[in-house]
């Protein structure tokens, strides 16, 4: 019984340590993305609770909710849905946090893949 309690305690400590090692992306990040429709200025406002990422993506398309967001270690993923010409377009983001930069690749529906770097706003 004591062995199970000890293992459970070690597991809890390990999980807490892993959460603490997750990159701190909470706050404001900015970038300009070169797209098929021109240059788009974006500001992201991220909120992180554990591995869950929420927030807003702000651009010329307005303020859009960030959904399906996750932060695991220095990896970040989320989805933004943009309305364009009356149709919703799903944009999937995958990024790697390196200090005050996030190197992103985003998949815009089935028609474009874009790479860019977002920088922390201080």
Coordinates of C-alpha atoms in Angstrom, one line a residue:
X1 CA 0.0 0.0 0.0
X2 CA 2.8 2.4 0.9
X3 CA 4.5 1.6 -2.4
X4 CA 1.4 2.6 -4.3
X5 CA 1.1 5.9 -2.4
X6 CA 4.8 6.6 -3.0
X7 CA 4.4 5.9 -6.8
X8 CA 1.3 8.1 -6.9
X9 CA 3.2 10.9 -5.2
X10 CA 6.1 10.6 -7.6
X11 CA 3.6 10.7 -10.5
X12 CA 2.0 13.9 -9.2
X13 CA 5.3 15.6 -8.7
X14 CA 6.4 14.5 -12.2
X15 CA 3.2 15.9 -13.8
X16 CA 3.6 19.2 -11.9
X17 CA 7.2 19.5 -13.1
X18 CA 6.2 18.8 -16.7
X19 CA 3.5 21.6 -16.5
X20 CA 6.1 23.9 -15.1
X21 CA 8.4 23.2 -18.0
X22 CA 5.8 24.2 -20.5
X23 CA 6.7 27.4 -22.4
X24 CA 5.1 30.5 -20.9
X25 CA 3.2 32.0 -23.9
X26 CA 0.7 33.9 -21.9
X27 CA 0.5 37.5 -23.0
X28 CA 0.6 39.5 -26.3
X29 CA 2.5 38.4 -29.4
X30 CA 2.7 40.2 -32.8
X31 CA 3.6 39.4 -36.4
X32 CA 3.0 40.2 -40.0
X33 CA 2.2 37.2 -42.2
X34 CA 2.8 37.2 -46.0
X35 CA -0.2 35.6 -47.6
X36 CA -1.9 35.1 -50.9
X37 CA -4.1 38.1 -50.3
X38 CA -1.2 40.3 -49.1
X39 CA 0.5 41.2 -45.8
X40 CA -1.6 40.6 -42.7
X41 CA -0.8 42.2 -39.3
X42 CA -1.8 39.9 -36.4
X43 CA -1.7 40.3 -32.7
X44 CA -2.4 37.2 -30.5
X45 CA -3.4 37.4 -26.9
X46 CA -2.8 34.0 -25.3
X47 CA -4.0 32.7 -21.9
X48 CA -2.6 29.4 -20.6
X49 CA -4.0 27.2 -17.9
X50 CA -2.0 24.0 -17.6
X51 CA -1.7 22.8 -21.2
X52 CA -4.9 24.6 -22.3
X53 CA -4.5 27.6 -24.6
X54 CA -7.2 30.2 -25.2
X55 CA -7.3 33.8 -26.3
X56 CA -7.9 36.0 -29.3
X57 CA -6.3 36.5 -32.7
X58 CA -6.7 40.1 -33.8
X59 CA -6.3 41.1 -37.5
X60 CA -8.1 43.0 -40.2
X61 CA -10.7 40.2 -40.0
X62 CA -11.5 41.4 -36.4
X63 CA -11.1 39.7 -33.0
X64 CA -11.4 35.9 -33.4
X65 CA -11.4 33.3 -30.7
X66 CA -8.5 30.8 -30.4
X67 CA -9.9 27.3 -30.1
X68 CA -8.5 23.8 -29.7
X69 CA -5.4 25.4 -28.2
X70 CA -2.6 23.4 -26.4
X71 CA 0.8 24.1 -25.1
X72 CA 3.1 21.0 -24.5
X73 CA 6.6 21.9 -23.6
X74 CA 7.7 24.4 -26.2
X75 CA 5.1 23.2 -28.8
X76 CA 1.9 25.3 -29.3
X77 CA -1.1 24.5 -31.4
X78 CA -4.5 26.2 -32.0
X79 CA -7.2 26.9 -34.5
X80 CA -8.7 30.2 -35.7
X81 CA -11.8 30.3 -37.9
X82 CA -12.1 33.2 -40.3
X83 CA -15.2 34.2 -42.2
X84 CA -14.1 35.1 -45.8
X85 CA -16.7 35.9 -48.5
X86 CA -19.4 34.4 -46.4
X87 CA -17.7 31.1 -45.8
X88 CA -15.8 29.9 -42.7
X89 CA -12.1 29.1 -43.2
X90 CA -10.3 26.9 -40.7
X91 CA -6.7 27.9 -40.0
X92 CA -4.6 25.5 -38.0
X93 CA -1.4 26.7 -36.3
X94 CA 1.6 24.7 -35.1
X95 CA 4.5 26.5 -33.5
X96 CA 7.7 26.1 -31.5
X97 CA 8.5 28.6 -28.8
X98 CA 12.1 29.8 -28.7
X99 CA 12.6 32.5 -26.0
X100 CA 10.5 35.5 -27.0
X101 CA 9.7 34.1 -30.5
X102 CA 7.3 31.5 -31.8
X103 CA 8.1 30.0 -35.1
X104 CA 4.8 29.1 -36.7
X105 CA 3.4 27.2 -39.6
X106 CA -0.2 27.7 -40.3
X107 CA -2.4 25.7 -42.7
X108 CA -5.2 27.8 -44.2
X109 CA -7.9 25.3 -45.2
X110 CA -6.7 23.2 -48.1
X111 CA -5.1 26.0 -50.1
X112 CA -2.2 27.6 -48.4
X113 CA 0.6 26.9 -45.9
X114 CA 2.4 29.9 -44.4
X115 CA 5.4 30.2 -42.2
X116 CA 6.1 33.2 -40.0
X117 CA 7.6 34.3 -36.6
X118 CA 5.6 35.9 -33.9
X119 CA 7.4 38.0 -31.3
X120 CA 6.4 38.7 -27.7
X121 CA 5.1 42.3 -27.2
X122 CA 6.9 43.8 -24.2

